[in-house]
Short mmCIF file of C-alpha atoms and ligand atoms in Angstrom, two decimals:
data_model
loop_
_atom_site.label_atom_id
_atom_site.label_comp_id
_atom_site.label_asym_id
_atom_site.label_seq_id
_atom_site.Cartn_x
_atom_site.Cartn_y
_atom_site.Cartn_z
CA UNK O 1483 14.26 33.04 -17.12
CA UNK O 1484 13.44 31.68 -13.68
CA UNK O 1485 10.40 33.93 -13.38
CA UNK O 1486 9.20 32.88 -16.82
CA UNK O 1487 9.45 29.17 -16.08
CA UNK O 1488 7.69 29.63 -12.76
CA UNK O 1489 4.95 31.47 -14.58
CA UNK O 1490 4.63 28.65 -17.11
CA UNK O 1491 4.46 26.06 -14.34
CA UNK O 1492 1.71 27.91 -12.52
CA UNK O 1493 -0.15 28.47 -15.78
CA UNK O 1494 0.10 24.75 -16.55
CA UNK O 1495 -1.09 23.87 -13.08
CA UNK O 1496 -4.08 26.16 -13.48
CA UNK O 1497 -4.89 24.63 -16.87
CA UNK O 1498 -4.60 21.09 -15.47
CA UNK O 1499 -6.89 22.09 -12.62
CA UNK O 1500 -9.39 23.73 -14.94
CA UNK O 1501 -9.57 20.75 -17.30
CA UNK O 1502 -9.63 17.94 -14.74
CA UNK O 1503 -12.59 19.06 -12.75
CA UNK O 1504 -14.43 21.08 -15.42
CA UNK O 1505 -17.61 19.01 -15.48
CA UNK O 1506 -18.31 19.62 -11.82
CA UNK O 1507 -16.45 22.85 -11.19
CA UNK O 1508 -19.50 24.75 -10.02
CA UNK O 1509 -20.77 22.45 -7.31
CA UNK O 1510 -21.30 24.46 -4.13
CA UNK O 1511 -20.07 21.82 -1.68
CA UNK O 1512 -17.28 19.72 -3.02
CA UNK O 1513 -14.05 17.94 -2.32
CA UNK O 1514 -11.33 17.15 -4.84
CA UNK O 1515 -9.57 13.82 -4.54
CA UNK O 1516 -6.45 12.49 -6.25
CA UNK O 1517 -6.47 8.71 -5.97
CA UNK O 1518 -3.88 6.10 -6.84
CA UNK O 1519 -6.56 3.46 -6.40
CA UNK O 1520 -8.51 2.50 -9.49
CA UNK O 1521 -11.88 4.19 -9.90
CA UNK O 1522 -13.88 0.96 -9.45
CA UNK O 1523 -12.23 0.40 -6.05
CA UNK O 1524 -13.21 3.76 -4.56
CA UNK O 1525 -15.97 5.46 -6.60
CA UNK O 1526 -18.97 3.54 -5.15
CA UNK O 1527 -17.90 4.63 -1.69
CA UNK O 1528 -17.55 8.25 -2.80
CA UNK O 1529 -21.04 8.09 -4.31
CA UNK O 1530 -22.40 6.92 -0.96
CA UNK O 1531 -20.65 9.82 0.75
CA UNK O 1532 -22.19 12.29 -1.71
CA UNK O 1533 -25.65 10.79 -1.25
CA UNK O 1534 -25.38 11.10 2.53
CA UNK O 1535 -23.83 14.57 2.72
CA UNK O 1536 -24.65 16.38 -0.51
CA UNK O 1537 -20.93 17.00 -0.97
CA UNK O 1538 -19.75 16.36 -4.52
CA UNK O 1539 -16.49 14.38 -4.82
CA UNK O 1540 -14.42 15.12 -7.90
CA UNK O 1541 -12.14 12.18 -8.51
CA UNK O 1542 -8.88 12.11 -10.46
CA UNK O 1543 -7.17 8.71 -10.63
CA UNK O 1544 -3.58 8.10 -11.66
CA UNK O 1545 -0.38 6.24 -10.86
CA UNK O 1546 0.89 6.82 -7.32
CA UNK O 1547 4.23 8.37 -8.23
CA UNK O 1548 2.73 10.52 -10.99
CA UNK O 1549 0.06 11.92 -8.65
CA UNK O 1550 2.69 12.92 -6.10
CA UNK O 1551 4.75 14.62 -8.81
CA UNK O 1552 1.64 16.44 -9.97
CA UNK O 1553 0.90 17.69 -6.44
CA UNK O 1554 4.48 18.96 -6.16
CA UNK O 1555 4.28 20.71 -9.52
CA UNK O 1556 0.92 22.30 -8.76
CA UNK O 1557 2.03 23.47 -5.33
CA UNK O 1558 -0.32 25.96 -3.72
CA UNK O 1559 -2.38 26.05 -6.92
CA UNK O 1560 -3.29 22.40 -6.65
CA UNK O 1561 -7.04 21.83 -6.81
CA UNK O 1562 -6.62 18.61 -4.82
CA UNK O 1563 -7.84 18.47 -1.23
CA UNK O 1564 -6.99 14.84 -0.60
CA UNK O 1565 -4.52 12.25 -1.83
CA UNK O 1566 -5.20 8.54 -1.52
CA UNK O 1567 -2.22 6.32 -2.22
CA UNK O 1568 -0.74 2.95 -1.33
CA UNK O 1569 2.21 2.00 0.87
CA UNK O 1570 3.42 3.80 3.98
CA UNK O 1571 6.70 4.42 2.13
CA UNK O 1572 4.82 6.58 -0.39
CA UNK O 1573 2.69 8.29 2.27
CA UNK O 1574 5.90 9.20 4.08
CA UNK O 1575 7.41 10.46 0.82
CA UNK O 1576 4.42 12.74 0.20
CA UNK O 1577 4.68 14.15 3.72
CA UNK O 1578 8.43 14.73 3.25
CA UNK O 1579 7.73 16.51 -0.04
CA UNK O 1580 5.68 19.08 1.90
CA UNK O 1581 2.45 18.59 -0.05
CA UNK O 1582 0.38 17.49 2.94
CA UNK O 1583 -0.81 18.95 6.23
CA UNK O 1584 -1.65 17.64 9.66
CA UNK O 1585 -5.21 16.73 10.62
CA UNK O 1586 -6.42 16.49 14.18
CA UNK O 1587 -9.58 14.42 14.38
CA UNK O 1588 -10.74 12.43 17.40
CA UNK O 1589 -12.81 10.25 15.09
CA UNK O 1590 -9.81 9.29 12.94
CA UNK O 1591 -7.71 8.65 16.03
CA UNK O 1592 -10.36 6.42 17.56
CA UNK O 1593 -10.98 4.47 14.38
CA UNK O 1594 -7.38 3.86 13.26
CA UNK O 1595 -4.82 2.11 15.48
CA UNK O 1596 -1.80 4.33 16.16
CA UNK O 1597 0.55 2.05 14.18
CA UNK O 1598 -1.45 2.74 11.00
CA UNK O 1599 -1.36 6.55 11.09
CA UNK O 1600 1.32 9.21 11.07
CA UNK O 1601 2.24 10.28 14.63
CA UNK O 1602 2.00 13.88 13.35
CA UNK O 1603 -1.37 13.43 11.65
CA UNK O 1604 -0.26 13.75 8.02
CA UNK O 1605 -1.50 10.35 6.86
CA UNK O 1606 -4.12 7.88 7.95
CA UNK O 1607 -4.42 4.21 6.99
CA UNK O 1608 -7.61 3.20 5.17
CA UNK O 1609 -6.90 -0.44 4.46
CA UNK O 1610 -4.37 -3.00 5.54
CA UNK O 1611 -2.40 -5.30 3.25
CA UNK O 1612 -0.31 -8.24 4.39
CA UNK O 1613 2.82 -9.53 2.66
CA UNK O 1614 3.29 -13.10 3.85
CA UNK O 1615 5.05 -16.14 2.40
CA UNK O 1616 3.13 -17.99 -0.31
CA UNK O 1617 4.18 -21.59 -0.93
CA UNK O 1618 3.38 -24.34 -3.40
CA UNK O 1619 1.27 -27.03 -1.77
CA UNK O 1620 2.84 -30.47 -2.04
CA UNK O 1621 6.32 -29.04 -2.63
CA UNK O 1622 6.71 -27.22 0.67
CA UNK O 1623 5.00 -28.05 3.92
CA UNK O 1624 4.03 -25.35 6.36
CA UNK O 1625 6.21 -26.81 9.11
CA UNK O 1626 9.33 -26.11 7.03
CA UNK O 1627 8.53 -22.40 7.18
CA UNK O 1628 8.92 -20.00 10.09
CA UNK O 1629 10.15 -16.44 9.46
CA UNK O 1630 11.18 -14.05 6.69
CA UNK O 1631 14.66 -14.31 8.18
CA UNK O 1632 14.75 -18.10 7.61
CA UNK O 1633 14.20 -17.63 3.86
CA UNK O 1634 17.89 -16.70 3.63
CA UNK O 1635 18.96 -20.17 4.75
CA UNK O 1636 20.80 -22.29 2.13
CA UNK O 1637 18.00 -24.86 2.13
CA UNK O 1638 15.95 -22.50 -0.05
CA UNK O 1639 18.65 -22.07 -2.73
CA UNK O 1640 17.06 -21.26 -6.12
CA UNK O 1641 13.56 -21.77 -4.70
CA UNK O 1642 12.25 -18.25 -4.07
CA UNK O 1643 10.46 -15.78 -6.37
CA UNK O 1644 10.16 -12.12 -5.42
CA UNK O 1645 9.82 -8.98 -7.51
CA UNK O 1646 12.50 -6.31 -7.97
CA UNK O 1647 14.05 -4.10 -5.33
CA UNK O 1648 12.72 -1.07 -7.21
CA UNK O 1649 9.27 -1.92 -5.90
CA UNK O 1650 8.18 -0.04 -2.79
CA UNK O 1651 6.51 -3.11 -1.24
CA UNK O 1652 9.87 -4.87 -1.01
CA UNK O 1653 11.60 -1.69 0.13
CA UNK O 1654 9.06 -1.44 2.94
CA UNK O 1655 9.52 -5.11 3.89
CA UNK O 1656 13.29 -4.58 4.16
CA UNK O 1657 12.69 -1.29 6.02
CA UNK O 1658 10.63 -3.21 8.60
CA UNK O 1659 13.43 -5.76 9.01
CA UNK O 1660 15.89 -2.91 9.53
CA UNK O 1661 13.79 -1.75 12.47
CA UNK O 1662 13.63 -5.20 14.04
CA UNK O 1663 16.94 -6.81 13.09
CA UNK O 1664 19.31 -3.86 12.60
CA UNK O 1665 21.56 -3.04 9.68
CA UNK O 1666 24.12 -5.87 9.75
CA UNK O 1667 21.64 -8.68 10.19
CA UNK O 1668 19.35 -7.25 7.49
CA UNK O 1669 22.27 -6.95 5.07
CA UNK O 1670 23.25 -10.58 5.67
CA UNK O 1671 19.62 -11.57 5.19
CA UNK O 1672 19.33 -9.71 1.89
CA UNK O 1673 22.58 -11.28 0.66
CA UNK O 1674 21.25 -14.74 1.52
CA UNK O 1675 17.83 -14.11 0.01
CA UNK O 1676 19.33 -12.97 -3.29
CA UNK O 1677 21.37 -16.21 -3.41
CA UNK O 1678 18.13 -18.15 -2.98
CA UNK O 1679 16.25 -16.51 -5.85
CA UNK O 1680 15.02 -18.93 -8.49
CA UNK O 1681 15.25 -16.28 -11.19
CA UNK O 1682 16.14 -12.66 -11.78
CA UNK O 1683 13.31 -10.54 -10.29
CA UNK O 1684 10.71 -9.57 -12.88
CA UNK O 1685 7.01 -8.76 -13.00
CA UNK O 1686 4.62 -7.85 -10.22
CA UNK O 1687 3.45 -9.75 -7.15
CA UNK O 1688 0.91 -11.73 -9.13
CA UNK O 1689 3.67 -12.89 -11.51
CA UNK O 1690 5.61 -14.35 -8.57
CA UNK O 1691 2.58 -16.42 -7.52
CA UNK O 1692 2.07 -17.54 -11.13
CA UNK O 1693 5.74 -18.51 -11.44
CA UNK O 1694 5.51 -20.58 -8.27
CA UNK O 1695 2.36 -22.33 -9.50
CA UNK O 1696 4.10 -23.00 -12.84
CA UNK O 1697 6.98 -24.77 -11.10
CA UNK O 1698 9.65 -22.05 -11.37
CA UNK O 1699 9.97 -21.64 -7.61
CA UNK O 1700 8.58 -23.17 -4.42
CA UNK O 1701 8.01 -19.95 -2.53
CA UNK O 1702 6.83 -16.46 -3.48
CA UNK O 1703 6.53 -13.32 -1.41
CA UNK O 1704 3.47 -11.30 -2.37
CA UNK O 1705 0.66 -9.18 -0.99
CA UNK O 1706 -2.38 -11.35 -0.32
CA UNK O 1707 -4.85 -9.22 -2.31
CA UNK O 1708 -3.11 -10.33 -5.52
CA UNK O 1709 -3.95 -13.90 -4.61
CA UNK O 1710 -7.49 -12.68 -3.90
CA UNK O 1711 -7.70 -11.12 -7.37
CA UNK O 1712 -6.51 -14.38 -8.94
CA UNK O 1713 -9.08 -16.43 -7.02
CA UNK O 1714 -11.99 -14.05 -7.63
CA UNK O 1715 -11.03 -12.95 -11.14
CA UNK O 1716 -12.45 -14.26 -14.41
CA UNK O 1717 -9.29 -15.92 -15.76
CA UNK O 1718 -9.53 -19.71 -15.16
CA UNK O 1719 -5.76 -20.17 -15.59
CA UNK O 1720 -5.15 -17.74 -12.73
CA UNK O 1721 -7.71 -19.55 -10.58
CA UNK O 1722 -5.92 -22.83 -11.27
CA UNK O 1723 -2.58 -21.25 -10.37
CA UNK O 1724 -4.01 -19.78 -7.16
CA UNK O 1725 -5.32 -23.22 -6.22
CA UNK O 1726 -1.80 -24.62 -6.16
CA UNK O 1727 -0.52 -22.27 -3.47
CA UNK O 1728 -1.23 -21.51 0.19
CA UNK O 1729 -0.45 -18.66 2.53
CA UNK O 1730 2.00 -19.03 5.39
CA UNK O 1731 1.93 -16.33 8.07
CA UNK O 1732 5.56 -15.75 9.08
CA UNK O 1733 7.08 -14.56 12.37
CA UNK O 1734 3.99 -15.55 14.35
CA UNK O 1735 5.93 -16.40 17.48
CA UNK O 1736 7.81 -13.10 17.17
CA UNK O 1737 6.90 -9.68 15.82
CA UNK O 1738 4.21 -10.85 13.36
CA UNK O 1739 3.77 -10.74 9.59
CA UNK O 1740 4.75 -7.63 7.62
CA UNK O 1741 1.80 -5.37 6.88
CA UNK O 1742 1.36 -2.12 5.05
CA UNK O 1743 -1.51 0.26 4.30
CA UNK O 1744 -3.26 2.32 1.72
CA UNK O 1745 -3.95 5.72 3.20
CA UNK O 1746 -5.29 9.23 2.83
CA UNK O 1747 -3.68 12.64 3.34
CA UNK O 1748 -5.02 16.21 3.43
CA UNK O 1749 -3.06 18.31 0.94
CA UNK O 1750 -1.21 21.47 1.89
CA UNK O 1751 -3.24 23.30 -0.77
CA UNK O 1752 -6.66 22.03 0.38
CA UNK O 1753 -9.38 24.62 -0.22
CA UNK O 1754 -12.26 22.45 0.91
CA UNK O 1755 -10.71 21.50 4.22
CA UNK O 1756 -13.84 20.79 6.26
CA UNK O 1757 -15.44 18.69 3.52
CA UNK O 1758 -12.18 16.83 2.99
CA UNK O 1759 -11.91 15.89 6.66
CA UNK O 1760 -15.53 14.80 6.59
CA UNK O 1761 -14.70 12.43 3.74
CA UNK O 1762 -11.64 11.11 5.58
CA UNK O 1763 -13.84 10.35 8.57
CA UNK O 1764 -16.48 8.74 6.37
CA UNK O 1765 -13.86 6.36 4.94
CA UNK O 1766 -13.17 4.86 8.38
CA UNK O 1767 -16.77 4.27 9.45
CA UNK O 1768 -17.43 0.53 9.97
CA UNK O 1769 -19.57 0.31 6.80
CA UNK O 1770 -16.98 2.04 4.61
CA UNK O 1771 -14.19 -0.03 6.11
CA UNK O 1772 -15.89 -3.28 5.33
CA UNK O 1773 -16.75 -2.23 1.75
CA UNK O 1774 -13.34 -0.77 0.96
CA UNK O 1775 -11.41 -3.74 2.36
CA UNK O 1776 -13.62 -6.21 0.53
CA UNK O 1777 -13.45 -4.40 -2.82
CA UNK O 1778 -9.67 -4.58 -2.71
CA UNK O 1779 -9.33 -8.02 -1.02
CA UNK O 1780 -7.58 -6.17 1.78
CA UNK O 1781 -8.13 -6.00 5.54
CA UNK O 1782 -9.95 -3.18 7.34
CA UNK O 1783 -7.64 -0.97 9.45
CA UNK O 1784 -10.41 -0.49 11.94
CA UNK O 1785 -10.71 -3.15 14.61
CA UNK O 1786 -14.00 -4.98 15.06
CA UNK O 1787 -14.99 -4.76 11.38
CA UNK O 1788 -15.90 -8.16 10.00
CA UNK O 1789 -13.55 -9.67 7.39
CA UNK O 1790 -14.73 -10.96 4.04
CA UNK O 1791 -15.18 -14.75 3.68
CA UNK O 1792 -11.99 -15.04 1.65
CA UNK O 1793 -9.91 -13.37 4.37
CA UNK O 1794 -11.51 -15.59 6.99
CA UNK O 1795 -10.45 -18.63 4.95
CA UNK O 1796 -6.87 -17.42 4.98
CA UNK O 1797 -7.01 -17.34 8.76
CA UNK O 1798 -6.23 -14.77 11.40
CA UNK O 1799 -2.64 -13.79 12.00
CA UNK O 1800 -0.46 -11.64 14.18
CA UNK O 1801 0.56 -8.45 12.37
CA UNK O 1802 3.76 -6.53 12.99
CA UNK O 1803 2.97 -3.62 15.34
CA UNK O 1804 5.78 -1.38 14.10
CA UNK O 1805 4.59 2.19 13.48
CA UNK O 1806 4.52 2.36 9.70
CA UNK O 1807 6.24 5.75 9.68
CA UNK O 1808 9.39 3.66 10.25
CA UNK O 1809 9.01 2.19 6.78
CA UNK O 1810 9.45 5.64 5.29
CA UNK O 1811 12.26 6.62 7.65
CA UNK O 1812 14.21 3.44 6.81
CA UNK O 1813 13.50 3.50 3.07
CA UNK O 1814 16.81 4.95 1.87
CA UNK O 1815 18.83 2.52 4.00
CA UNK O 1816 16.67 -0.38 2.81
CA UNK O 1817 17.36 0.52 -0.82
CA UNK O 1818 21.12 0.69 -0.13
CA UNK O 1819 21.03 -2.75 1.49
CA UNK O 1820 19.14 -4.26 -1.46
CA UNK O 1821 21.60 -2.67 -3.91
CA UNK O 1822 24.60 -4.02 -2.03
CA UNK O 1823 23.01 -7.49 -1.98
CA UNK O 1824 22.67 -7.36 -5.77
CA UNK O 1825 18.86 -7.53 -5.56
CA UNK O 1826 17.93 -6.43 -9.09
FE1 LIG Z 661 -0.44 -3.52 -5.25
#
């Protein structure tokens, strides 16, 4: 029975592999990439890489959690050489699942600050996202705001919108607080924050900004690229909503604002190892960094790369220097804290 099901799994994995990459299966030099980023946000960069190197990139896009499951199911038969996904919590999860391997590259080390890569070389940040406080202009003034911690004060009762605790971005925010504030203080903070919620958590980050703009709350916590998408998108109602809010960079006199990354990992099963590492290195060149950050309204991980005009408008800020591996290590405890606080 066990043997039979194993056989079926490996057969399925082979079939999946054969169908996904069939159109380009015979390219001599290639690299196979599973990406949780949408095609439009990565493909132009991959095309540039192919034009420069002659290496074909076969791209499969999907949801982050589904792609990790797929890698686990495919095991050693996986056709994927690389996985690109978002949030250090997920990168850590993929490493823990054993589907990745360590890469030693002087170029990657030089390009990416140590806080934004795995100390053991399993994942490397490609872009940086910040998760600051977003407030409604006219209702809140910036001098009333200071830290994430202060959002638990009674003065903000029923004034805050934030998405559910099931979301990894919030889990990672709480995980970072665990590192800085410890368990007891973080639990008290979560309890206070939940009391201050204007409504039961629902929707994504963009929905929190929209709710604030619509008068349902005074403060939202969201990743800034969602605000960027609202400003630069084609929906006038979202542009109007985005106009009503401003970014506040918290914890600037302390550890800095919470940041996270999207990142890349070499799979355990990688068959095109050299080409895959070449692509990883290509993604952190100054040109790639500026394109990739701008396409996603994110920040480059590489220092010295110019920010887009929109990011410049939002101003520079001090980012938390915690090694992002901590976000993965603290994830389970963060989830327990949120559960105990009644954060839905
Ligand atoms: Fe997102």
